[in-house]
Short mmCIF file of C-alpha atoms and ligand atoms in Angstrom, two decimals:
data_model
loop_
_atom_site.label_atom_id
_atom_site.label_comp_id
_atom_site.label_asym_id
_atom_site.label_seq_id
_atom_site.Cartn_x
_atom_site.Cartn_y
_atom_site.Cartn_z
CA MET A 1 -17.02 -1.47 -7.19
CA LEU A 2 -17.09 -0.25 -3.59
CA GLN A 3 -14.39 -1.81 -1.44
CA LEU A 4 -14.52 -2.66 2.24
CA ASN A 5 -10.83 -1.85 2.60
CA ASN A 6 -11.43 1.75 1.63
CA PRO A 7 -12.82 4.00 4.42
CA MET A 8 -14.12 6.51 1.91
CA ASP A 9 -16.16 3.86 0.12
CA ILE A 10 -17.50 2.53 3.43
CA LEU A 11 -18.53 6.02 4.50
CA LYS A 12 -20.71 6.30 1.40
CA LEU A 13 -22.79 3.34 2.64
CA LEU A 14 -23.49 4.89 6.06
CA ASP A 15 -26.22 7.41 6.82
CA LYS A 16 -23.65 9.94 8.14
CA SER A 17 -25.88 10.93 11.09
CA ASN A 18 -22.99 10.46 13.57
CA CYS A 19 -25.59 9.00 15.95
CA ARG A 20 -22.90 7.09 17.97
CA GLU A 21 -25.04 3.94 18.31
CA CYS A 22 -22.08 1.88 17.06
CA GLY A 23 -19.88 3.23 19.88
CA TYR A 24 -17.85 5.50 17.62
CA PRO A 25 -18.12 9.30 17.73
CA THR A 26 -18.62 9.65 13.97
CA CYS A 27 -19.55 7.56 10.95
CA LEU A 28 -16.09 8.35 9.58
CA ALA A 29 -14.40 6.81 12.62
CA PHE A 30 -16.61 3.72 12.28
CA ALA A 31 -15.76 3.48 8.54
CA ALA A 32 -12.04 3.60 9.38
CA ALA A 33 -12.50 0.80 11.96
CA VAL A 34 -14.28 -1.38 9.35
CA ALA A 35 -11.48 -0.70 6.86
CA ARG A 36 -8.90 -1.79 9.47
CA GLY A 37 -10.87 -4.99 10.08
CA GLN A 38 -11.67 -3.98 13.68
CA LYS A 39 -15.44 -3.72 13.09
CA ARG A 40 -17.93 -5.42 10.82
CA LEU A 41 -20.13 -3.33 8.57
CA ASP A 42 -23.29 -4.87 10.08
CA GLU A 43 -22.35 -3.38 13.49
CA CYS A 44 -23.90 -0.10 12.33
CA PRO A 45 -27.56 -0.65 13.34
CA ARG A 46 -28.75 2.00 10.89
CA LEU A 47 -27.39 0.22 7.85
CA ASP A 48 -29.80 -1.26 5.34
CA LYS A 49 -29.90 -5.07 5.85
CA GLU A 50 -29.75 -5.79 2.13
CA LEU A 51 -26.60 -3.75 1.84
CA THR A 52 -25.06 -5.61 4.78
CA GLU A 53 -25.71 -8.94 3.04
CA GLN A 54 -24.32 -7.64 -0.22
CA PHE A 55 -20.98 -6.80 1.39
CA LYS A 56 -20.76 -9.72 3.80
CA GLU A 57 -18.98 -11.96 1.34
CA GLN A 58 -16.51 -9.26 0.40
CA GLY A 59 -15.85 -8.49 4.07
CA GLN A 60 -15.06 -12.15 4.72
CA ALA A 61 -12.64 -12.14 1.79
CA GLN A 62 -10.92 -9.09 3.26
CA THR A 63 -10.56 -10.72 6.68
CA SER A 64 -9.07 -13.81 5.08
CA ASP A 65 -6.65 -11.53 3.15
CA GLU A 66 -5.44 -10.12 6.46
CA ARG A 67 -5.02 -13.63 7.86
CA ASP A 68 -3.10 -14.69 4.75
CA MET A 69 -0.76 -11.73 5.19
CA GLU A 70 -0.14 -12.64 8.82
CA ASN A 71 0.71 -16.21 7.78
CA ILE A 72 3.05 -15.02 5.04
CA VAL A 73 4.88 -12.73 7.47
CA ALA A 74 5.19 -15.59 10.00
CA GLN A 75 6.67 -17.87 7.30
CA MET A 76 9.16 -15.21 6.26
CA LYS A 77 10.25 -14.63 9.83
CA GLY A 78 10.99 -18.38 9.95
CA LYS A 79 13.18 -18.02 6.82
CA MET A 80 14.98 -15.02 8.33
CA LYS A 81 16.30 -17.24 11.11
CA THR A 82 18.26 -19.33 8.58
CA LEU A 83 19.48 -16.32 6.56
CA ASP A 84 23.03 -14.97 6.75
CA LEU A 85 21.99 -11.38 7.46
CA GLN A 86 25.46 -9.93 6.89
CA SER A 87 25.62 -11.45 3.37
CA ALA A 88 22.10 -10.19 2.70
CA ALA A 89 23.19 -6.67 3.68
CA LYS A 90 26.16 -6.94 1.30
CA ARG A 91 23.96 -8.22 -1.53
CA LEU A 92 21.48 -5.37 -1.00
CA GLU A 93 24.21 -2.78 -0.28
CA VAL A 94 22.57 -1.61 2.95
CA PRO A 95 24.11 -0.96 6.40
CA PHE A 96 24.65 -3.83 8.82
CA SER A 97 25.84 -3.67 12.40
CA ASN A 98 25.22 -5.56 15.68
CA ASN A 99 23.39 -8.23 13.66
CA ILE A 100 20.82 -5.68 12.51
CA ILE A 101 20.17 -4.64 8.92
CA THR A 102 19.00 -1.11 8.11
CA ILE A 103 16.56 -0.60 5.26
CA ARG A 104 15.40 2.85 4.13
CA VAL A 105 11.63 2.78 3.67
CA LEU A 106 10.11 5.99 2.24
CA GLY A 107 13.08 7.95 3.57
CA LYS A 108 12.90 6.52 7.11
CA ASN A 109 15.24 3.97 8.69
CA VAL A 110 13.75 0.56 9.46
CA TYR A 111 15.88 -1.82 11.54
CA VAL A 112 15.41 -5.58 11.16
CA ASP A 113 17.15 -8.22 13.23
CA ALA A 114 17.97 -11.86 12.40
CA GLU A 115 14.60 -13.00 13.76
CA GLY A 116 12.68 -10.61 11.52
CA LYS A 117 11.84 -8.25 14.38
CA PHE A 118 11.32 -4.64 13.34
CA SER A 119 11.95 -1.29 14.91
CA SER A 120 11.23 1.91 13.07
CA GLU A 121 10.09 5.49 13.43
CA ILE A 122 7.15 4.82 11.10
CA HIS A 123 4.19 2.59 11.76
CA LEU A 124 4.43 -0.55 9.64
CA HIS A 125 1.63 -3.06 9.04
CA HIS A 126 1.76 -6.57 7.57
CA TRP A 127 1.25 -5.37 3.99
CA ILE A 128 4.55 -3.48 4.26
CA ILE A 129 6.44 -5.83 6.62
CA GLY A 130 5.95 -8.85 4.30
CA PRO A 131 7.58 -7.14 1.28
CA ILE A 132 10.46 -5.76 3.40
CA LEU A 133 11.27 -9.29 4.61
CA ASN A 134 10.95 -10.66 1.08
CA TYR A 135 13.30 -7.93 -0.17
CA ILE A 136 15.89 -8.96 2.44
CA ILE A 137 15.50 -12.67 1.70
CA HIS A 138 15.18 -12.66 -2.12
CA GLY A 139 16.22 -9.20 -3.42
CA ALA A 140 19.04 -9.34 -6.00
CA GLY A 141 20.24 -5.83 -5.14
CA ARG A 142 20.18 -4.73 -8.80
CA THR A 143 20.72 -1.01 -9.32
CA PRO A 144 17.68 0.61 -11.01
CA THR A 145 18.33 1.65 -14.61
CA GLY A 146 15.84 4.53 -14.88
CA GLU A 147 13.81 2.67 -17.53
CA TRP A 148 10.15 2.64 -16.44
CA ILE A 149 7.67 -0.12 -17.25
CA SER A 150 4.05 -0.75 -16.29
CA PHE A 151 2.97 -3.36 -13.73
CA ARG A 152 1.76 -5.64 -16.55
CA GLU A 153 5.27 -5.71 -18.03
CA LEU A 154 6.86 -7.00 -14.82
CA LYS A 155 7.66 -10.72 -14.63
CA ASP A 156 4.29 -12.46 -13.94
CA GLY A 157 2.71 -8.99 -13.93
CA MET A 158 -0.30 -10.18 -15.94
CA THR A 159 -1.10 -12.76 -13.22
CA TRP A 160 -1.38 -10.07 -10.58
CA TYR A 161 -2.60 -7.22 -12.75
CA ASN A 162 -6.32 -7.38 -11.87
CA PHE A 163 -5.54 -7.44 -8.15
CA PHE A 164 -3.10 -4.58 -8.63
CA LEU A 165 -5.70 -2.52 -10.49
CA LYS A 166 -8.39 -3.17 -7.88
CA ARG A 167 -6.33 -2.78 -4.72
CA CYS A 168 -3.66 -0.28 -5.78
CA GLU A 169 -4.18 1.98 -8.79
CA LYS A 170 -7.94 2.53 -8.52
CA PRO A 171 -8.04 3.28 -4.76
CA LEU A 172 -4.95 5.51 -5.05
CA LYS A 173 -6.61 7.50 -7.84
CA LYS A 174 -9.61 7.91 -5.57
CA VAL A 175 -7.41 9.25 -2.76
CA ALA A 176 -5.72 11.63 -5.22
CA ASP A 177 -9.12 12.84 -6.50
CA THR A 178 -10.54 13.51 -3.05
CA TYR A 179 -7.49 14.52 -1.04
CA PRO A 180 -5.62 17.36 -2.74
CA ASP A 181 -2.68 17.20 -0.31
CA LEU A 182 -1.79 13.62 -1.24
CA PHE A 183 1.11 14.53 -3.54
CA HIS A 184 2.36 17.16 -1.12
CA ASP A 185 2.41 14.50 1.64
CA MET A 186 4.13 12.01 -0.67
CA LEU A 187 6.87 14.58 -1.24
CA TYR A 188 7.35 15.88 2.28
CA ILE A 189 6.31 13.07 4.64
CA PHE A 190 7.46 10.15 2.49
CA ASN A 191 10.53 11.75 0.98
CA GLY A 192 9.24 11.56 -2.60
CA LYS A 193 11.03 13.34 -5.44
CA GLN A 194 9.22 15.39 -8.01
CA VAL A 195 10.56 14.47 -11.46
CA GLU A 196 10.16 15.79 -14.97
CA ASN A 197 6.62 14.99 -16.11
CA HIS A 198 6.47 11.55 -17.63
CA TYR A 199 3.92 10.41 -20.20
CA GLN A 200 2.54 14.00 -20.31
CA SER A 201 1.12 13.63 -16.81
CA ASP A 202 0.29 16.70 -14.69
CA ILE A 203 2.16 15.32 -11.67
CA SER A 204 5.06 12.86 -11.70
CA LEU A 205 6.90 11.87 -8.58
CA VAL A 206 9.09 9.04 -7.48
CA LEU A 207 8.72 7.22 -4.16
CA LEU A 208 11.35 4.91 -2.72
CA PRO A 209 9.49 2.37 -0.57
CA LEU A 210 12.57 0.11 -0.62
CA PRO A 211 16.18 1.13 -1.35
CA LYS A 212 16.36 -0.19 -4.94
CA LEU A 213 12.67 -0.25 -5.73
CA PRO A 214 11.57 3.17 -6.99
CA ILE A 215 7.92 3.67 -7.95
CA LEU A 216 6.91 6.42 -10.38
CA VAL A 217 3.46 7.87 -9.65
CA CYS A 218 1.84 9.73 -12.57
CA TYR A 219 -1.43 11.61 -12.18
CA TRP A 220 -3.48 13.28 -14.88
CA LYS A 221 -6.00 15.85 -13.63
CA PRO A 222 -9.58 15.81 -14.95
CA GLU A 223 -9.86 17.94 -18.06
CA ASP A 224 -12.43 18.79 -20.75
CA GLY A 225 -15.04 16.37 -19.43
CA LEU A 226 -12.48 13.55 -19.12
CA GLY A 227 -11.95 11.99 -15.70
CA SER A 228 -8.61 11.96 -13.92
CA SER A 229 -6.20 9.09 -14.27
CA LEU A 230 -3.38 7.63 -12.17
CA ASN A 231 -0.76 5.04 -13.05
CA LEU A 232 2.19 3.54 -11.24
CA PHE A 233 5.38 2.57 -13.07
CA PHE A 234 8.32 0.44 -11.97
CA ASP A 235 11.96 0.20 -12.90
CA VAL A 236 12.73 -2.54 -15.39
CA THR A 237 14.82 -4.28 -12.65
CA ALA A 238 11.93 -4.25 -10.10
CA SER A 239 11.02 -7.97 -10.23
CA GLU A 240 14.64 -8.94 -9.62
CA ASN A 241 14.73 -6.85 -6.47
CA LEU A 242 11.33 -8.00 -5.23
CA PRO A 243 9.04 -10.75 -6.58
CA THR A 244 6.06 -9.22 -8.44
CA GLU A 245 3.51 -10.65 -6.01
CA SER A 246 5.32 -8.78 -3.24
CA ILE A 247 5.40 -5.58 -5.32
CA TYR A 248 1.61 -5.86 -5.51
CA THR A 249 1.46 -6.38 -1.72
CA LEU A 250 3.79 -3.45 -1.08
CA CYS A 251 1.69 -1.12 -3.28
CA THR A 252 -1.47 -2.25 -1.46
CA GLY A 253 0.26 -1.44 1.85
CA LEU A 254 1.23 2.01 0.60
CA VAL A 255 -2.31 2.73 -0.55
CA ILE A 256 -3.64 1.69 2.88
CA MET A 257 -1.16 4.13 4.47
CA PHE A 258 -2.18 6.99 2.17
CA GLU A 259 -5.89 6.31 2.76
CA LYS A 260 -5.38 6.50 6.50
CA ILE A 261 -3.53 9.80 6.22
CA ALA A 262 -6.18 11.24 3.90
CA LEU A 263 -8.89 10.15 6.31
CA ARG A 264 -7.11 11.62 9.32
CA HIS A 265 -6.73 14.94 7.54
CA GLY A 266 -10.27 15.09 6.29
CA GLY A 267 -9.97 13.90 2.68
CA GLY A 268 -13.00 12.28 1.06
S1 SF4 B 301 -24.23 3.76 14.24
FE1 SF4 B 301 -23.99 3.95 12.04
S2 SF4 B 301 -24.95 5.90 11.59
FE2 SF4 B 301 -24.55 5.91 13.76
S3 SF4 B 301 -22.50 6.83 14.02
FE3 SF4 B 301 -22.21 4.66 13.89
S4 SF4 B 301 -21.82 4.33 11.74
FE4 SF4 B 301 -22.76 6.33 11.87
#
């Protein structure tokens, strides 16, 4: 199903005339604004009215998702104020100094203070900030074992599996299919590590979105009339280091980041 959080899907609905009537220089720029929640789909005057109606409900759901994330982040910031940050740093085995904890996110330092305020060299949105705070508050600091399992096998994974499929694996496969530099960017911009091919995949690489939460990305190229395939795998300790609901949120945040990069560099 087409998703209003995916700029490439939104672009397919537009007439691609780049007429500028919406105030944006291109249909692609407008699609990106809709995906970010800054514009509504029906603000393109050239869009078929029936289509607008069809996606209205979904668009509202998306907006409420964003609001939910903002609320969750606000609640977590409240919890941060009562947390002993130094003990949390010890539990997670991460640096702590001047009442600031340092978390490595995709190879970049992210600094978080006792009020849950962030500073970082990478742009972080609520879908990533929420899981980082949850990691600091609830993470057990277990060292990954190297044993990979699917999302469904995580604690409560079945509860979140359909969301995970819809918001994470399927859109990421779409980015991989349409943006050939995705894996290159994962390696070089996000400090990924290419690993021995798992599950007979064509590409296997490991990302480290949080210090003890590796994610294995496996991609199978299309072959002999069969479509491509993409799966994410997690260390068997993952749910102890971050609640599964937050792992789903984190993966959604990563996919949003990758989609934006693909869009900026002309994928899709
Ligand atoms: S008004 Fe619609 S068709 Fe024209 S540029 Fe904007 S999105 Fe594209």
